[in-house]
Coordinates of C-alpha atoms in Angstrom, one line a residue:
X1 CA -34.9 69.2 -52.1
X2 CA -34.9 69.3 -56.2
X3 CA -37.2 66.3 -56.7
X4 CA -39.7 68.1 -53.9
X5 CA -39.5 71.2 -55.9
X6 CA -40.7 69.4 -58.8
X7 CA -43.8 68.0 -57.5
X8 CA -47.1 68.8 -59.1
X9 CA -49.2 71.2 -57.1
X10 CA -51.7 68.5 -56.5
X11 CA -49.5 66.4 -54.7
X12 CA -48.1 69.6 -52.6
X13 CA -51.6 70.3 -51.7
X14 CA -51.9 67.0 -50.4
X15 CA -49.0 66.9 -49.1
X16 CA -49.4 69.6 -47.2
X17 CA -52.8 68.5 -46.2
X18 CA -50.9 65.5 -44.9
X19 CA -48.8 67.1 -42.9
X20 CA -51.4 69.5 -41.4
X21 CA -53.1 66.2 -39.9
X22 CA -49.7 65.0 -38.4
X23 CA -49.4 67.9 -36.4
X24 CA -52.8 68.9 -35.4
X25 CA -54.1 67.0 -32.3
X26 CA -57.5 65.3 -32.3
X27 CA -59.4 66.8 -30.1
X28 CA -61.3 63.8 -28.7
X29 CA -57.5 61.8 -28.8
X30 CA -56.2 65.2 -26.4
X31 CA -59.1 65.1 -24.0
X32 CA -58.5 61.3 -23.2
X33 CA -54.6 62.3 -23.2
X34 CA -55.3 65.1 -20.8
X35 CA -57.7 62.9 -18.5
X36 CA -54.8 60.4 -18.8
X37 CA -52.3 62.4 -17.5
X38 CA -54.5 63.7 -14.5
X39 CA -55.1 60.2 -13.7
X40 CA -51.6 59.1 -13.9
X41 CA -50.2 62.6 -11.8
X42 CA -49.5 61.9 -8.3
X43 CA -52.4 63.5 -6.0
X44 CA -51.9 66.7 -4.2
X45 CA -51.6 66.1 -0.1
X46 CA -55.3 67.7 1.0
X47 CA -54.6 70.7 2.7
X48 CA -57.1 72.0 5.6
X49 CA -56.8 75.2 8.1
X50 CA -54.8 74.7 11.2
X51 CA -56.6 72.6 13.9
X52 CA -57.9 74.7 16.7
X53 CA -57.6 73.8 20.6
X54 CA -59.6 70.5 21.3
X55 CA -62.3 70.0 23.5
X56 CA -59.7 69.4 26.3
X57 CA -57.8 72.7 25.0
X58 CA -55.3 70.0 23.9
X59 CA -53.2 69.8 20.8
X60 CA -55.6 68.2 17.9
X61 CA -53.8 66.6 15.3
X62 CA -54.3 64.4 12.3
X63 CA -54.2 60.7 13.0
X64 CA -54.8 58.4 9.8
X65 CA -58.2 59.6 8.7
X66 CA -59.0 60.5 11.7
X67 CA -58.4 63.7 14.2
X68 CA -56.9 62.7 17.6
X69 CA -56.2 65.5 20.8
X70 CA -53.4 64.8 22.9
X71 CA -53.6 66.1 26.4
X72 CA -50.9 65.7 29.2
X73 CA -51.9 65.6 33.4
X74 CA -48.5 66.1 35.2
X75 CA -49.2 65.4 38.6
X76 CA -50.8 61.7 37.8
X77 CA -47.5 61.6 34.9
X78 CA -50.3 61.0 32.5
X79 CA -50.9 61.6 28.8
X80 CA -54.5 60.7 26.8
X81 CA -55.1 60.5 22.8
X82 CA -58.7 61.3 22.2
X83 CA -59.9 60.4 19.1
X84 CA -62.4 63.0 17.5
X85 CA -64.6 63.4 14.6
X86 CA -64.7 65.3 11.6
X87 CA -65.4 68.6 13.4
X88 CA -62.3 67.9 15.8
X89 CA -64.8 67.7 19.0
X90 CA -67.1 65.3 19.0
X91 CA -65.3 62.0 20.9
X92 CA -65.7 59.3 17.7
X93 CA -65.1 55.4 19.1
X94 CA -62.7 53.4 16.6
X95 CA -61.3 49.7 16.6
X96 CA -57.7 49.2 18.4
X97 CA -56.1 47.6 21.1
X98 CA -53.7 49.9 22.0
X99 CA -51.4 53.4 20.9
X100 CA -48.3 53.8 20.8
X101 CA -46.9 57.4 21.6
X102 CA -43.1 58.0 20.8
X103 CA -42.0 61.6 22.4
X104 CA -38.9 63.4 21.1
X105 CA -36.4 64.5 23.2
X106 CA -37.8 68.0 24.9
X107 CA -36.4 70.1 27.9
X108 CA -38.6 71.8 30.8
X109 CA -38.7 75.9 30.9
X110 CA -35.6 75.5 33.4
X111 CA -33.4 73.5 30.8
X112 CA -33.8 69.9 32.1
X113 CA -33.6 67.7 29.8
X114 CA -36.4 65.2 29.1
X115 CA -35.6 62.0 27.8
X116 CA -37.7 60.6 24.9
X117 CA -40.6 57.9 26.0
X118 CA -42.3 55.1 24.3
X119 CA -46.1 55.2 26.0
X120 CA -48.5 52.0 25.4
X121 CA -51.6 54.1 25.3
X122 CA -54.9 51.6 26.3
X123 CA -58.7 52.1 26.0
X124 CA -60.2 53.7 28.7
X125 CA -63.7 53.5 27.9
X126 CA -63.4 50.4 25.8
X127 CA -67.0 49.0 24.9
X128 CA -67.5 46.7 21.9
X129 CA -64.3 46.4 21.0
X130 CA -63.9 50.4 20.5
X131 CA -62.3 53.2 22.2
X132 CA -62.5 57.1 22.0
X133 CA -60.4 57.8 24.9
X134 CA -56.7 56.4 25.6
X135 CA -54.0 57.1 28.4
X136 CA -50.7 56.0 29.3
X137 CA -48.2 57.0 31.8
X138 CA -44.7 57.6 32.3
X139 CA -42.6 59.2 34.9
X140 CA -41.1 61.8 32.2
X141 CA -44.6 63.3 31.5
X142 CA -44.8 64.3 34.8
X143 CA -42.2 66.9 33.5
X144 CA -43.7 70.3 33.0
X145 CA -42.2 70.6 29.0
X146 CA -43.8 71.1 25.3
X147 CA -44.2 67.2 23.9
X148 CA -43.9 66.4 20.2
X149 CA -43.6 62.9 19.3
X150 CA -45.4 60.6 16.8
X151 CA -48.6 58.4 17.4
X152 CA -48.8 54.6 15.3
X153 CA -51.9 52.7 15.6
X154 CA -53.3 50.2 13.6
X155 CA -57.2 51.8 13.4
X156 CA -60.4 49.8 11.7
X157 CA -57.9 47.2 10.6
X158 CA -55.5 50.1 8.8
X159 CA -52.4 51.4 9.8
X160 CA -52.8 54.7 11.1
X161 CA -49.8 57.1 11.9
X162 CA -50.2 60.7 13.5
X163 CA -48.0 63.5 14.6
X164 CA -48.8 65.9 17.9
X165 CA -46.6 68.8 18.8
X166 CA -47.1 71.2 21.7
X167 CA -44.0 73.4 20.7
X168 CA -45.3 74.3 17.3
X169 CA -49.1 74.1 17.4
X170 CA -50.8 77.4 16.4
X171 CA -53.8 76.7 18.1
X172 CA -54.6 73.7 19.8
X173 CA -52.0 73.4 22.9
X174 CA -52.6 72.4 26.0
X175 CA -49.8 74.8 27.2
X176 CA -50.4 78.0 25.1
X177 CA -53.8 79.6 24.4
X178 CA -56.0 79.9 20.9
X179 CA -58.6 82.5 20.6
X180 CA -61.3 80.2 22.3
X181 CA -58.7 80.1 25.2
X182 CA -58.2 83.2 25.9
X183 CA -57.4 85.1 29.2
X184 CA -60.5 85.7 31.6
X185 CA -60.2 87.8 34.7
X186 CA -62.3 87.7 37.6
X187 CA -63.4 89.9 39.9
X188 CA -61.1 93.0 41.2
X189 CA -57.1 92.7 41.2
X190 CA -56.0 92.3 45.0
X191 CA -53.2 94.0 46.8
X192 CA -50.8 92.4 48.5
X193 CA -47.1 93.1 49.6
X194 CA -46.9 95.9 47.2
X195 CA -47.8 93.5 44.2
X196 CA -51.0 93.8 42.2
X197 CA -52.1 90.5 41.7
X198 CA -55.2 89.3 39.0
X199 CA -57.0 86.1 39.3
X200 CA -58.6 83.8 36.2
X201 CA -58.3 81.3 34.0
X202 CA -58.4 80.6 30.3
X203 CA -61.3 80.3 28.2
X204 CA -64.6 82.2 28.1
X205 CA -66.9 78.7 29.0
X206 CA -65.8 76.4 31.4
X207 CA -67.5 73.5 30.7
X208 CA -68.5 70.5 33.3
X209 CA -66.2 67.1 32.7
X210 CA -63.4 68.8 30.7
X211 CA -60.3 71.1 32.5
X212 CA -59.9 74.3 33.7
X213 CA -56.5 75.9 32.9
X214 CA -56.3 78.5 35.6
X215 CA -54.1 81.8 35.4
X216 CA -52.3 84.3 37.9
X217 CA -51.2 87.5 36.8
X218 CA -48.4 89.3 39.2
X219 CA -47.1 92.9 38.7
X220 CA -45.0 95.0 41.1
X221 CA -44.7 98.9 39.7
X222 CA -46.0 97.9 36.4
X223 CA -43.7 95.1 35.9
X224 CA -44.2 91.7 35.9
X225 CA -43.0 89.2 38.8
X226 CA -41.6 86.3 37.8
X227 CA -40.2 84.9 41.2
X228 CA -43.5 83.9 43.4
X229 CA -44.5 80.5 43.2
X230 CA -48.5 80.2 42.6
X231 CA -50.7 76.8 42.9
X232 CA -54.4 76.4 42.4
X233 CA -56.7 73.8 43.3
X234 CA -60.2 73.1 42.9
X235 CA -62.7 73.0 45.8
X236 CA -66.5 72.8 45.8
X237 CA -68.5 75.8 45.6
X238 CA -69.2 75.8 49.3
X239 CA -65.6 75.6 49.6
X240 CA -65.3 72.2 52.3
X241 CA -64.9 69.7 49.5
X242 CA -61.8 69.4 47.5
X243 CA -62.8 68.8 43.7
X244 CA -59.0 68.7 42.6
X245 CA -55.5 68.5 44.5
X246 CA -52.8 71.6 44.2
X247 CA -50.9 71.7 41.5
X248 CA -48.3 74.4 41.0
X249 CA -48.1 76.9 38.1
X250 CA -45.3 77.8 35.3
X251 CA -44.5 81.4 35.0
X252 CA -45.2 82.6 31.4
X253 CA -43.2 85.3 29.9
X254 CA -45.1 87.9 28.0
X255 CA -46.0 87.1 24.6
X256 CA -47.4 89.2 21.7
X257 CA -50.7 87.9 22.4
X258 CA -51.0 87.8 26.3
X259 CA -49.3 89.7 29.2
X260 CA -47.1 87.4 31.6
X261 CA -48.6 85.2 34.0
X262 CA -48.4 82.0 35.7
X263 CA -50.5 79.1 34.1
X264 CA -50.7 75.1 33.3
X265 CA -51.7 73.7 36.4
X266 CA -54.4 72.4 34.7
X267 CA -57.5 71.2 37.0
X268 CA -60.2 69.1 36.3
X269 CA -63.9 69.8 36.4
X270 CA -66.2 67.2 37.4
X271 CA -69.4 66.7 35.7
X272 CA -72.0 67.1 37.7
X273 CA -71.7 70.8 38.8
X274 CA -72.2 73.7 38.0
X275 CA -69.9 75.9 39.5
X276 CA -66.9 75.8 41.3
X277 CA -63.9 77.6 43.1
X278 CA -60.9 78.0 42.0
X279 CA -58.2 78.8 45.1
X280 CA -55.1 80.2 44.2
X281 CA -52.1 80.0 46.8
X282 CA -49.3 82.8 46.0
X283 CA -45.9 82.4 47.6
X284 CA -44.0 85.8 47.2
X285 CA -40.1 86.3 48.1
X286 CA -39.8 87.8 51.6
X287 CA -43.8 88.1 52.0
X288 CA -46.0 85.6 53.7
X289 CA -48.5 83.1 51.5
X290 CA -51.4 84.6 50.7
X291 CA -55.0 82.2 49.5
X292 CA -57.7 83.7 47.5
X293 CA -61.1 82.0 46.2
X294 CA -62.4 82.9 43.1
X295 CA -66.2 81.7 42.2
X296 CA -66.9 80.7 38.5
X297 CA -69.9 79.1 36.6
X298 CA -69.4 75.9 35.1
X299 CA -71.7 74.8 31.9

């Protein structure tokens, strides 16, 4: 400290000079620094908005780069992955030979338990050497349950992994119902055995070639029933020809967004008409069966 002290003011002045330049960053030397740094910092996962319904009012989900819809038919036991494009709609064809769907354990709304399920998913309209469409079957999908599971693939030549869950999609769900799913009546409620009954479906637009997701509402003194047992088919607008077989109905408690009512017996459309008749067949406790028609239009 003495000998510092006793420097000439010169050589402080320098020295302090010196110092200053130690300390101070170069400005061109902290730019390439910064840029460095950015470079070298791991990059942030791309976050989008939830996916909406798909254009099978399925679950859409992320698969690789691409967006896939997963879609379940009970009755046939059948699940499909559709790949889609970047606007999650438009059917996009990509390279693969096959999908394979792994399910997680899962339980139906009366507590069975259904087992997880490995599902070779194959090309369904295969051309070239590429796919949009893909479907497998099991017995256990012909459980009516929420699936989540995971999808692997290898896609283009890359390996492409994707996960799909009923239970916990927002939106797109094949068995719950976004805001371009929502809850159409038609016509006048009917009366029958002291119940009020309303006929529908969901979604505003039923389009030709994709599924109709029908919907029953029951009330008895302004409460909903939840012991009848509903089904709905599909039949041709002259009503002789049947478009699609019976399937039953799940009863759906009421929700913060809709009122209770029976639903996913999904039905297909076919694609050359333009509109169809959904017949509902109601099975009330201590009441005889009961069959209403209900007209829609069909885009």
């Amino acid at each position: 400290m003495t000998y510092v002290r006793n420097l000439g003011l010169g050589l402080v002045a320098v020295a302090i000079v010196a110092s200053g330049c130690s300390k101070s960053a170069d400005p061109t030397s902290t730019a390439k620094q910064t840029g460095a740094e950015k470079e070298s910092a791991p990059a942030k996962k791309e976050e989008h908005a939830p996916h909406g319904a798909g254009p099978n009012g399925g679950v859409v989900f992320d698969l690789g780069k691409h967006h896939a819809e997963f879609t379940v038919d009970h009755p046939k036991k059948e699940c499909m992955i559709l790949i889609l494009g970047t606007d999650e709609k438009t059917p996009t064809p990509v390279a693969t030979e096959e999908l394979v769907l792994t399910t997680k354990e899962t339980k139906t709304e009366d507590g069975t338990i259904v087992a997880p399920m490995t599902i070779k998913m194959l090309p369904k309209d295969g051309k070239e050497g590429k796919a949009t469409t893909f479907v497998g079957t099991d017995p256990g999908i012909g459980n009516i349950a929420d699936f989540d599971g995971t999808v692997l693939a290898m896609i283009d030549g890359k390996p492409s992994q994707g996960e799909f869950s009923e239970s916990h999609g927002s939106a797109g769900h094949s068995h719950s119902h976004g805001a371009d799913d929502a809850l159409v009546w038609e016509g006048e409620p009917k009366i029958h055995s002291g119940t009020t009954i309303r006929l529908g479906h969901h979604g505003e637009q039923l389009r030709a070639g994709t599924e109709v997701e029908p919907a029953v509402s029951i009330e008895r003194d302004g409460k909903p029933v939840s012991d009848a047992k509903v089904f709905n088919a599909l039949v041709s607008a002259d009503g002789k020809t049947v478009l699609a077989s019976e399937v039953p109905t799940v009863y759906e408690p009421t929700t913060e967004d809709e009122p209770a009512h029976y639903a996913q017996g999904a039905l297909a459309i076919p694609k050359d008409v333009n509109k169809v008749v959904i017949r509902f067949r109601i099975v009330l406790p201590n009441a005889a069966p009961v069959t209403y028609d209900v007209p829609v239009n069909v885009e």
